[in-house]
Amino acid sequence: MAAADLLVVITDVIFARVGGIYFPVSFLHITHVCRLIPFLVFASTEASVWLTVAFTFDRFVAICCEKLKTKYCTEKTAAVVLGTLSVLSCLESLPWYFIYQPGTIIDNVPWFCVTEAYFFNSPIWAAFELFHYILTPCVPFFLILLLNVLTIRRILAASRVRRGLRNRSNGENHKDPEMENRKKSIILLFSISGSFILLWLTKVVYKMFARIANIQYYTSATDSNFITEEISFMLQLLSSCTNTCIYVLTQTKFREELKNAVKYPFNLIVRLVKL
């Protein structure tokens, strides 16, 4: 999931945003390339969203489904889920590649990307766009909320039982490390689902409004619709950074794996030098 979030930053922020603004005439604006960038943006964004759902479901199974836990929470299952969601994200995002046409042709090379008129006028494309935003992120909204509510309810119920048993055996309310871990789990689940929903909500509402109101062009950079759209994009992109930051702050194992990933190239160089 952190890798998918990083791909969102690379494709959407670096290629689409920074490349489009600060390098107005570069290879990024060749038609075949600038067609590919939106496809990569949508595919990586969709993978990031659905991997968040997969993570939430994994936590739900690990905490609430003891019998299924031993079969589902394995490296093999994780690899299958990661591969399946990545392939499906690419397939669902593929139509975005075909909504652009060349803006001009220079020396037989097509340059720039102009949105085809039929994208705004075709009911088929309107239905596809609606389906896209229902699939990502409206359905994940519902699934993440549902799974987190069920998981937190199970944690609270188990915590009440554990607290009662400890009070009966000890007669005092000592600090319980297990209870502290459960509180951290609840905070983690709330943080992920809450930030995900809040940061995506503006974009979803605006995109549906733009399609209903048939907003195709902006009069200027001070147009209220343009400003709203850019703010919604900024918030949505922030959602790709918050999950990784949350893991770094709350998960000891994640911090250890991140340190190992950073150290690996240097350790490899040291081993090669010693040889």
PDB file of C-alpha atoms in Angstrom:
ATOM      1  CA  MET A   1       0.000   0.000   0.000  1.00  0.00           C
ATOM      2  CA  ALA A   2       2.871   2.372   0.748  1.00  0.00           C
ATOM      3  CA  ALA A   3       4.316   1.523  -2.691  1.00  0.00           C
ATOM      4  CA  ALA A   4       0.975   2.358  -4.347  1.00  0.00           C
ATOM      5  CA  ASP A   5       0.851   5.661  -2.458  1.00  0.00           C
ATOM      6  CA  LEU A   6       4.381   6.428  -3.665  1.00  0.00           C
ATOM      7  CA  LEU A   7       3.317   5.700  -7.267  1.00  0.00           C
ATOM      8  CA  VAL A   8       0.454   8.188  -6.875  1.00  0.00           C
ATOM      9  CA  VAL A   9       2.942  10.850  -5.797  1.00  0.00           C
ATOM     10  CA  ILE A  10       5.298  10.051  -8.701  1.00  0.00           C
ATOM     11  CA  THR A  11       2.655   9.898 -11.452  1.00  0.00           C
ATOM     12  CA  ASP A  12       0.189  12.548 -10.271  1.00  0.00           C
ATOM     13  CA  VAL A  13       2.427  15.064  -8.510  1.00  0.00           C
ATOM     14  CA  ILE A  14       5.735  14.767 -10.400  1.00  0.00           C
ATOM     15  CA  PHE A  15       4.632  13.768 -13.913  1.00  0.00           C
ATOM     16  CA  ALA A  16       1.169  15.332 -14.180  1.00  0.00           C
ATOM     17  CA  ARG A  17       1.505  18.415 -11.963  1.00  0.00           C
ATOM     18  CA  VAL A  18       5.161  19.450 -11.744  1.00  0.00           C
ATOM     19  CA  GLY A  19       5.962  18.272 -15.282  1.00  0.00           C
ATOM     20  CA  GLY A  20       2.933  19.997 -16.762  1.00  0.00           C
ATOM     21  CA  ILE A  21       3.568  23.338 -15.037  1.00  0.00           C
ATOM     22  CA  TYR A  22       7.356  23.715 -15.004  1.00  0.00           C
ATOM     23  CA  PHE A  23       8.163  21.850 -18.235  1.00  0.00           C
ATOM     24  CA  PRO A  24       5.450  23.057 -20.636  1.00  0.00           C
ATOM     25  CA  VAL A  25       7.162  21.632 -23.740  1.00  0.00           C
ATOM     26  CA  SER A  26       8.897  18.343 -23.013  1.00  0.00           C
ATOM     27  CA  PHE A  27       8.566  14.653 -23.838  1.00  0.00           C
ATOM     28  CA  LEU A  28       5.782  14.523 -21.229  1.00  0.00           C
ATOM     29  CA  HIS A  29       3.604  16.459 -23.696  1.00  0.00           C
ATOM     30  CA  ILE A  30       3.972  14.069 -26.595  1.00  0.00           C
ATOM     31  CA  THR A  31       0.444  12.768 -27.113  1.00  0.00           C
ATOM     32  CA  HIS A  32       1.245   9.114 -26.466  1.00  0.00           C
ATOM     33  CA  VAL A  33       3.008  10.023 -23.214  1.00  0.00           C
ATOM     34  CA  CYS A  34       0.466  12.500 -21.895  1.00  0.00           C
ATOM     35  CA  ARG A  35      -2.248   9.938 -22.667  1.00  0.00           C
ATOM     36  CA  LEU A  36      -0.344   7.377 -20.620  1.00  0.00           C
ATOM     37  CA  ILE A  37       0.080   9.642 -17.580  1.00  0.00           C
ATOM     38  CA  PRO A  38      -3.679   9.882 -16.728  1.00  0.00           C
ATOM     39  CA  PHE A  39      -3.943   6.110 -17.075  1.00  0.00           C
ATOM     40  CA  LEU A  40      -1.050   5.645 -14.627  1.00  0.00           C
ATOM     41  CA  VAL A  41      -2.535   8.240 -12.274  1.00  0.00           C
ATOM     42  CA  PHE A  42      -5.949   6.563 -12.166  1.00  0.00           C
ATOM     43  CA  ALA A  43      -4.473   3.048 -11.930  1.00  0.00           C
ATOM     44  CA  SER A  44      -2.106   3.891  -9.050  1.00  0.00           C
ATOM     45  CA  THR A  45      -4.810   5.887  -7.243  1.00  0.00           C
ATOM     46  CA  GLU A  46      -7.312   3.058  -7.546  1.00  0.00           C
ATOM     47  CA  ALA A  47      -4.733   0.531  -6.373  1.00  0.00           C
ATOM     48  CA  SER A  48      -3.927   2.745  -3.391  1.00  0.00           C
ATOM     49  CA  VAL A  49      -7.601   3.023  -2.415  1.00  0.00           C
ATOM     50  CA  TRP A  50      -8.418  -0.674  -2.761  1.00  0.00           C
ATOM     51  CA  LEU A  51      -5.238  -1.741  -0.985  1.00  0.00           C
ATOM     52  CA  THR A  52      -6.443   0.414   1.917  1.00  0.00           C
ATOM     53  CA  VAL A  53      -9.653  -1.630   1.831  1.00  0.00           C
ATOM     54  CA  ALA A  54      -7.603  -4.846   1.699  1.00  0.00           C
ATOM     55  CA  PHE A  55      -5.566  -3.721   4.712  1.00  0.00           C
ATOM     56  CA  THR A  56      -8.758  -2.921   6.625  1.00  0.00           C
ATOM     57  CA  PHE A  57     -10.232  -6.321   5.755  1.00  0.00           C
ATOM     58  CA  ASP A  58      -7.004  -8.039   6.801  1.00  0.00           C
ATOM     59  CA  ARG A  59      -7.185  -6.350  10.235  1.00  0.00           C
ATOM     60  CA  PHE A  60     -10.854  -7.323  10.500  1.00  0.00           C
ATOM     61  CA  VAL A  61     -10.074 -10.981   9.799  1.00  0.00           C
ATOM     62  CA  ALA A  62      -7.089 -11.017  12.163  1.00  0.00           C
ATOM     63  CA  ILE A  63      -9.122  -9.598  15.049  1.00  0.00           C
ATOM     64  CA  CYS A  64     -12.676 -10.857  14.480  1.00  0.00           C
ATOM     65  CA  CYS A  65     -12.390 -14.160  12.582  1.00  0.00           C
ATOM     66  CA  GLU A  66     -10.191 -16.620  14.474  1.00  0.00           C
ATOM     67  CA  LYS A  67     -10.990 -19.610  12.226  1.00  0.00           C
ATOM     68  CA  LEU A  68     -10.398 -17.718   8.966  1.00  0.00           C
ATOM     69  CA  LYS A  69      -7.276 -15.982  10.296  1.00  0.00           C
ATOM     70  CA  THR A  70      -4.958 -18.975   9.901  1.00  0.00           C
ATOM     71  CA  LYS A  71      -5.976 -19.483   6.256  1.00  0.00           C
ATOM     72  CA  TYR A  72      -6.285 -15.853   5.115  1.00  0.00           C
ATOM     73  CA  CYS A  73      -3.535 -13.979   6.969  1.00  0.00           C
ATOM     74  CA  THR A  74      -0.611 -15.548   5.100  1.00  0.00           C
ATOM     75  CA  GLU A  75       2.088 -14.260   2.760  1.00  0.00           C
ATOM     76  CA  LYS A  76       0.655 -16.285  -0.130  1.00  0.00           C
ATOM     77  CA  THR A  77      -2.806 -14.760   0.281  1.00  0.00           C
ATOM     78  CA  ALA A  78      -1.303 -11.279   0.583  1.00  0.00           C
ATOM     79  CA  ALA A  79       0.613 -11.777  -2.681  1.00  0.00           C
ATOM     80  CA  VAL A  80      -2.538 -12.982  -4.486  1.00  0.00           C
ATOM     81  CA  VAL A  81      -4.590 -10.032  -3.178  1.00  0.00           C
ATOM     82  CA  LEU A  82      -1.889  -7.510  -4.127  1.00  0.00           C
ATOM     83  CA  GLY A  83      -1.520  -8.934  -7.632  1.00  0.00           C
ATOM     84  CA  THR A  84      -5.261  -9.209  -8.260  1.00  0.00           C
ATOM     85  CA  LEU A  85      -6.044  -5.675  -7.093  1.00  0.00           C
ATOM     86  CA  SER A  86      -3.153  -4.237  -9.129  1.00  0.00           C
ATOM     87  CA  VAL A  87      -4.284  -5.959 -12.347  1.00  0.00           C
ATOM     88  CA  LEU A  88      -7.946  -5.015 -11.843  1.00  0.00           C
ATOM     89  CA  SER A  89      -6.968  -1.398 -11.142  1.00  0.00           C
ATOM     90  CA  CYS A  90      -5.058  -1.230 -14.433  1.00  0.00           C
ATOM     91  CA  LEU A  91      -7.926  -2.789 -16.404  1.00  0.00           C
ATOM     92  CA  GLU A  92     -10.553  -0.480 -14.900  1.00  0.00           C
ATOM     93  CA  SER A  93      -8.387   2.602 -15.581  1.00  0.00           C
ATOM     94  CA  LEU A  94      -7.531   1.679 -19.195  1.00  0.00           C
ATOM     95  CA  PRO A  95     -10.459   3.611 -20.819  1.00  0.00           C
ATOM     96  CA  TRP A  96      -9.004   6.912 -19.550  1.00  0.00           C
ATOM     97  CA  TYR A  97      -6.191   6.479 -22.085  1.00  0.00           C
ATOM     98  CA  PHE A  98      -8.648   6.915 -24.978  1.00  0.00           C
ATOM     99  CA  ILE A  99     -10.366  10.201 -24.045  1.00  0.00           C
ATOM    100  CA  TYR A 100      -7.621  12.417 -25.516  1.00  0.00           C
ATOM    101  CA  GLN A 101      -6.681  13.480 -29.030  1.00  0.00           C
ATOM    102  CA  PRO A 102      -3.544  15.322 -30.269  1.00  0.00           C
ATOM    103  CA  GLY A 103      -3.584  19.092 -29.908  1.00  0.00           C
ATOM    104  CA  THR A 104      -1.191  19.609 -32.833  1.00  0.00           C
ATOM    105  CA  ILE A 105       1.201  17.636 -35.044  1.00  0.00           C
ATOM    106  CA  ILE A 106       4.809  18.823 -35.494  1.00  0.00           C
ATOM    107  CA  ASP A 107       7.129  16.920 -37.860  1.00  0.00           C
ATOM    108  CA  ASN A 108       4.694  13.997 -37.897  1.00  0.00           C
ATOM    109  CA  VAL A 109       4.831  13.791 -34.093  1.00  0.00           C
ATOM    110  CA  PRO A 110       1.521  14.363 -32.242  1.00  0.00           C
ATOM    111  CA  TRP A 111       1.845  16.803 -29.337  1.00  0.00           C
ATOM    112  CA  PHE A 112      -0.353  17.674 -26.328  1.00  0.00           C
ATOM    113  CA  CYS A 113      -3.618  16.087 -25.217  1.00  0.00           C
ATOM    114  CA  VAL A 114      -7.036  17.599 -25.809  1.00  0.00           C
ATOM    115  CA  THR A 115     -10.083  15.928 -24.297  1.00  0.00           C
ATOM    116  CA  GLU A 116     -12.382  14.491 -26.934  1.00  0.00           C
ATOM    117  CA  ALA A 117     -15.766  16.259 -27.193  1.00  0.00           C
ATOM    118  CA  TYR A 118     -17.633  12.983 -26.908  1.00  0.00           C
ATOM    119  CA  PHE A 119     -16.291  12.530 -23.373  1.00  0.00           C
ATOM    120  CA  PHE A 120     -18.536  15.381 -22.217  1.00  0.00           C
ATOM    121  CA  ASN A 121     -21.517  14.575 -24.437  1.00  0.00           C
ATOM    122  CA  SER A 122     -21.649  10.784 -24.522  1.00  0.00           C
ATOM    123  CA  PRO A 123     -24.003   9.093 -22.025  1.00  0.00           C
ATOM    124  CA  ILE A 124     -21.717   6.042 -22.136  1.00  0.00           C
ATOM    125  CA  TRP A 125     -18.756   8.057 -20.882  1.00  0.00           C
ATOM    126  CA  ALA A 126     -20.997   9.763 -18.310  1.00  0.00           C
ATOM    127  CA  ALA A 127     -22.041   6.321 -17.050  1.00  0.00           C
ATOM    128  CA  PHE A 128     -18.414   5.139 -16.989  1.00  0.00           C
ATOM    129  CA  GLU A 129     -17.277   8.192 -15.017  1.00  0.00           C
ATOM    130  CA  LEU A 130     -20.127   7.707 -12.543  1.00  0.00           C
ATOM    131  CA  PHE A 131     -19.220   4.020 -12.229  1.00  0.00           C
ATOM    132  CA  HIS A 132     -15.558   4.971 -11.685  1.00  0.00           C
ATOM    133  CA  TYR A 133     -16.307   7.324  -8.797  1.00  0.00           C
ATOM    134  CA  ILE A 134     -18.759   4.864  -7.250  1.00  0.00           C
ATOM    135  CA  LEU A 135     -16.106   2.152  -7.445  1.00  0.00           C
ATOM    136  CA  THR A 136     -13.365   4.503  -6.234  1.00  0.00           C
ATOM    137  CA  PRO A 137     -13.891   5.755  -3.594  1.00  0.00           C
ATOM    138  CA  CYS A 138     -17.628   5.523  -2.700  1.00  0.00           C
ATOM    139  CA  VAL A 139     -17.707   1.732  -2.265  1.00  0.00           C
ATOM    140  CA  PRO A 140     -14.413   1.814  -0.289  1.00  0.00           C
ATOM    141  CA  PHE A 141     -15.964   4.520   1.955  1.00  0.00           C
ATOM    142  CA  PHE A 142     -18.733   2.114   2.930  1.00  0.00           C
ATOM    143  CA  LEU A 143     -16.513  -0.967   3.244  1.00  0.00           C
ATOM    144  CA  ILE A 144     -13.864   0.762   5.365  1.00  0.00           C
ATOM    145  CA  LEU A 145     -16.460   2.241   7.712  1.00  0.00           C
ATOM    146  CA  LEU A 146     -18.321  -1.072   8.060  1.00  0.00           C
ATOM    147  CA  LEU A 147     -15.195  -3.167   8.664  1.00  0.00           C
ATOM    148  CA  ASN A 148     -13.726  -0.680  11.129  1.00  0.00           C
ATOM    149  CA  VAL A 149     -16.976  -0.443  13.098  1.00  0.00           C
ATOM    150  CA  LEU A 150     -17.153  -4.253  13.359  1.00  0.00           C
ATOM    151  CA  THR A 151     -13.467  -4.479  14.296  1.00  0.00           C
ATOM    152  CA  ILE A 152     -13.656  -1.753  16.927  1.00  0.00           C
ATOM    153  CA  ARG A 153     -16.826  -3.276  18.401  1.00  0.00           C
ATOM    154  CA  ARG A 154     -14.990  -6.604  18.764  1.00  0.00           C
ATOM    155  CA  ILE A 155     -11.972  -4.898  20.363  1.00  0.00           C
ATOM    156  CA  LEU A 156     -14.155  -3.014  22.853  1.00  0.00           C
ATOM    157  CA  ALA A 157     -16.126  -6.141  23.766  1.00  0.00           C
ATOM    158  CA  ALA A 158     -12.925  -8.143  24.332  1.00  0.00           C
ATOM    159  CA  SER A 159     -11.434  -5.264  26.320  1.00  0.00           C
ATOM    160  CA  ARG A 160     -14.438  -5.125  28.673  1.00  0.00           C
ATOM    161  CA  VAL A 161     -14.162  -8.865  29.339  1.00  0.00           C
ATOM    162  CA  ARG A 162     -10.408  -8.641  29.916  1.00  0.00           C
ATOM    163  CA  ARG A 163     -10.773  -5.640  32.228  1.00  0.00           C
ATOM    164  CA  GLY A 164     -13.404  -7.460  34.286  1.00  0.00           C
ATOM    165  CA  LEU A 165     -11.248 -10.573  34.625  1.00  0.00           C
ATOM    166  CA  ARG A 166      -8.193  -8.558  35.652  1.00  0.00           C
ATOM    167  CA  ASN A 167     -10.165  -6.594  38.241  1.00  0.00           C
ATOM    168  CA  ARG A 168     -11.489  -9.824  39.762  1.00  0.00           C
ATOM    169  CA  SER A 169      -8.065 -11.471  39.915  1.00  0.00           C
ATOM    170  CA  ASN A 170      -6.007  -8.469  41.036  1.00  0.00           C
ATOM    171  CA  GLY A 171      -8.564  -6.353  42.801  1.00  0.00           C
ATOM    172  CA  GLU A 172      -6.818  -3.277  41.419  1.00  0.00           C
ATOM    173  CA  ASN A 173      -6.782  -1.503  38.080  1.00  0.00           C
ATOM    174  CA  HIS A 174      -3.155  -1.882  37.028  1.00  0.00           C
ATOM    175  CA  LYS A 175      -1.859  -0.705  33.693  1.00  0.00           C
ATOM    176  CA  ASP A 176      -2.383  -3.432  31.074  1.00  0.00           C
ATOM    177  CA  PRO A 177       0.015  -3.515  28.060  1.00  0.00           C
ATOM    178  CA  GLU A 178      -2.513  -5.506  26.028  1.00  0.00           C
ATOM    179  CA  MET A 179      -5.168  -2.839  26.611  1.00  0.00           C
ATOM    180  CA  GLU A 180      -2.698  -0.175  25.490  1.00  0.00           C
ATOM    181  CA  ASN A 181      -2.061  -2.101  22.257  1.00  0.00           C
ATOM    182  CA  ARG A 182      -5.796  -2.347  21.641  1.00  0.00           C
ATOM    183  CA  LYS A 183      -6.218   1.388  22.140  1.00  0.00           C
ATOM    184  CA  LYS A 184      -3.441   1.975  19.586  1.00  0.00           C
ATOM    185  CA  SER A 185      -5.246  -0.342  17.157  1.00  0.00           C
ATOM    186  CA  ILE A 186      -8.491   1.628  17.528  1.00  0.00           C
ATOM    187  CA  ILE A 187      -6.650   4.929  17.005  1.00  0.00           C
ATOM    188  CA  LEU A 188      -4.909   3.511  13.905  1.00  0.00           C
ATOM    189  CA  LEU A 189      -8.176   2.295  12.366  1.00  0.00           C
ATOM    190  CA  PHE A 190      -9.959   5.577  13.070  1.00  0.00           C
ATOM    191  CA  SER A 191      -7.034   7.592  11.713  1.00  0.00           C
ATOM    192  CA  ILE A 192      -6.848   5.677   8.430  1.00  0.00           C
ATOM    193  CA  SER A 193     -10.582   5.579   7.719  1.00  0.00           C
ATOM    194  CA  GLY A 194     -11.210   9.143   8.935  1.00  0.00           C
ATOM    195  CA  SER A 195      -8.387  10.738   6.935  1.00  0.00           C
ATOM    196  CA  PHE A 196      -9.258   8.693   3.848  1.00  0.00           C
ATOM    197  CA  ILE A 197     -12.922   9.754   3.847  1.00  0.00           C
ATOM    198  CA  LEU A 198     -12.353  13.410   4.713  1.00  0.00           C
ATOM    199  CA  LEU A 199      -9.580  13.928   2.147  1.00  0.00           C
ATOM    200  CA  TRP A 200     -11.504  12.228  -0.678  1.00  0.00           C
ATOM    201  CA  LEU A 201     -14.940  13.697   0.029  1.00  0.00           C
ATOM    202  CA  THR A 202     -14.368  17.088  -1.631  1.00  0.00           C
ATOM    203  CA  LYS A 203     -13.201  15.536  -4.908  1.00  0.00           C
ATOM    204  CA  VAL A 204     -16.093  13.078  -5.104  1.00  0.00           C
ATOM    205  CA  VAL A 205     -18.725  15.765  -4.467  1.00  0.00           C
ATOM    206  CA  TYR A 206     -17.144  18.216  -6.924  1.00  0.00           C
ATOM    207  CA  LYS A 207     -16.730  15.656  -9.731  1.00  0.00           C
ATOM    208  CA  MET A 208     -20.377  14.649  -9.480  1.00  0.00           C
ATOM    209  CA  PHE A 209     -21.410  18.322  -9.440  1.00  0.00           C
ATOM    210  CA  ALA A 210     -19.211  19.083 -12.480  1.00  0.00           C
ATOM    211  CA  ARG A 211     -20.759  16.222 -14.458  1.00  0.00           C
ATOM    212  CA  ILE A 212     -24.331  17.248 -13.535  1.00  0.00           C
ATOM    213  CA  ALA A 213     -23.676  20.946 -14.230  1.00  0.00           C
ATOM    214  CA  ASN A 214     -21.762  20.045 -17.457  1.00  0.00           C
ATOM    215  CA  ILE A 215     -18.696  22.116 -16.513  1.00  0.00           C
ATOM    216  CA  GLN A 216     -16.219  21.661 -19.382  1.00  0.00           C
ATOM    217  CA  TYR A 217     -13.998  24.746 -19.323  1.00  0.00           C
ATOM    218  CA  TYR A 218     -12.813  27.396 -16.878  1.00  0.00           C
ATOM    219  CA  THR A 219     -12.868  31.091 -17.674  1.00  0.00           C
ATOM    220  CA  SER A 220      -9.682  31.851 -15.714  1.00  0.00           C
ATOM    221  CA  ALA A 221      -7.438  30.684 -12.883  1.00  0.00           C
ATOM    222  CA  THR A 222      -9.620  32.695 -10.495  1.00  0.00           C
ATOM    223  CA  ASP A 223     -12.759  30.800 -11.522  1.00  0.00           C
ATOM    224  CA  SER A 224     -14.380  29.382  -8.379  1.00  0.00           C
ATOM    225  CA  ASN A 225     -14.898  26.011 -10.081  1.00  0.00           C
ATOM    226  CA  PHE A 226     -11.207  25.843 -11.015  1.00  0.00           C
ATOM    227  CA  ILE A 227     -10.136  26.713  -7.458  1.00  0.00           C
ATOM    228  CA  THR A 228     -12.508  24.133  -5.972  1.00  0.00           C
ATOM    229  CA  GLU A 229     -11.239  21.436  -8.315  1.00  0.00           C
ATOM    230  CA  GLU A 230      -7.594  22.175  -7.507  1.00  0.00           C
ATOM    231  CA  ILE A 231      -8.301  22.104  -3.766  1.00  0.00           C
ATOM    232  CA  SER A 232     -10.088  18.766  -4.170  1.00  0.00           C
ATOM    233  CA  PHE A 233      -7.074  17.374  -6.069  1.00  0.00           C
ATOM    234  CA  MET A 234      -4.707  18.636  -3.365  1.00  0.00           C
ATOM    235  CA  LEU A 235      -6.729  16.985  -0.596  1.00  0.00           C
ATOM    236  CA  GLN A 236      -6.993  13.725  -2.518  1.00  0.00           C
ATOM    237  CA  LEU A 237      -3.220  13.666  -3.099  1.00  0.00           C
ATOM    238  CA  LEU A 238      -2.628  14.279   0.595  1.00  0.00           C
ATOM    239  CA  SER A 239      -4.530  11.062   1.317  1.00  0.00           C
ATOM    240  CA  SER A 240      -1.723   9.194  -0.461  1.00  0.00           C
ATOM    241  CA  CYS A 241       0.768  10.547   2.079  1.00  0.00           C
ATOM    242  CA  THR A 242      -1.187  10.293   5.321  1.00  0.00           C
ATOM    243  CA  ASN A 243      -1.430   6.485   5.469  1.00  0.00           C
ATOM    244  CA  THR A 244       2.329   6.025   5.218  1.00  0.00           C
ATOM    245  CA  CYS A 245       2.877   8.708   7.868  1.00  0.00           C
ATOM    246  CA  ILE A 246       0.323   7.037  10.151  1.00  0.00           C
ATOM    247  CA  TYR A 247       2.101   3.687   9.829  1.00  0.00           C
ATOM    248  CA  VAL A 248       5.489   5.269  10.557  1.00  0.00           C
ATOM    249  CA  LEU A 249       4.143   6.936  13.680  1.00  0.00           C
ATOM    250  CA  THR A 250       2.167   4.001  15.087  1.00  0.00           C
ATOM    251  CA  GLN A 251       3.619   0.713  13.837  1.00  0.00           C
ATOM    252  CA  THR A 252       6.969  -0.469  15.230  1.00  0.00           C
ATOM    253  CA  LYS A 253       7.327  -3.267  12.667  1.00  0.00           C
ATOM    254  CA  PHE A 254       6.616  -0.865   9.806  1.00  0.00           C
ATOM    255  CA  ARG A 255       9.339   1.489  11.055  1.00  0.00           C
ATOM    256  CA  GLU A 256      11.775  -1.411  11.276  1.00  0.00           C
ATOM    257  CA  GLU A 257      10.992  -2.594   7.735  1.00  0.00           C
ATOM    258  CA  LEU A 258      11.320   0.980   6.444  1.00  0.00           C
ATOM    259  CA  LYS A 259      14.732   1.315   8.098  1.00  0.00           C
ATOM    260  CA  ASN A 260      15.810  -2.013   6.578  1.00  0.00           C
ATOM    261  CA  ALA A 261      14.696  -0.844   3.119  1.00  0.00           C
ATOM    262  CA  VAL A 262      16.715   2.373   3.472  1.00  0.00           C
ATOM    263  CA  LYS A 263      19.791   0.545   4.782  1.00  0.00           C
ATOM    264  CA  TYR A 264      19.684  -2.248   2.190  1.00  0.00           C
ATOM    265  CA  PRO A 265      21.457  -0.384  -0.702  1.00  0.00           C
ATOM    266  CA  PHE A 266      24.252   0.744   1.640  1.00  0.00           C
ATOM    267  CA  ASN A 267      24.666  -2.746   3.125  1.00  0.00           C
ATOM    268  CA  LEU A 268      24.805  -4.177  -0.398  1.00  0.00           C
ATOM    269  CA  ILE A 269      27.533  -1.700  -1.390  1.00  0.00           C
ATOM    270  CA  VAL A 270      29.534  -2.581   1.733  1.00  0.00           C
ATOM    271  CA  ARG A 271      29.310  -6.316   0.960  1.00  0.00           C
ATOM    272  CA  LEU A 272      30.391  -5.737  -2.644  1.00  0.00           C
ATOM    273  CA  VAL A 273      33.377  -3.629  -1.508  1.00  0.00           C
ATOM    274  CA  LYS A 274      34.465  -6.333   0.932  1.00  0.00           C
ATOM    275  CA  LEU A 275      34.386  -8.907  -1.868  1.00  0.00           C
TER     276      LEU A 275
END
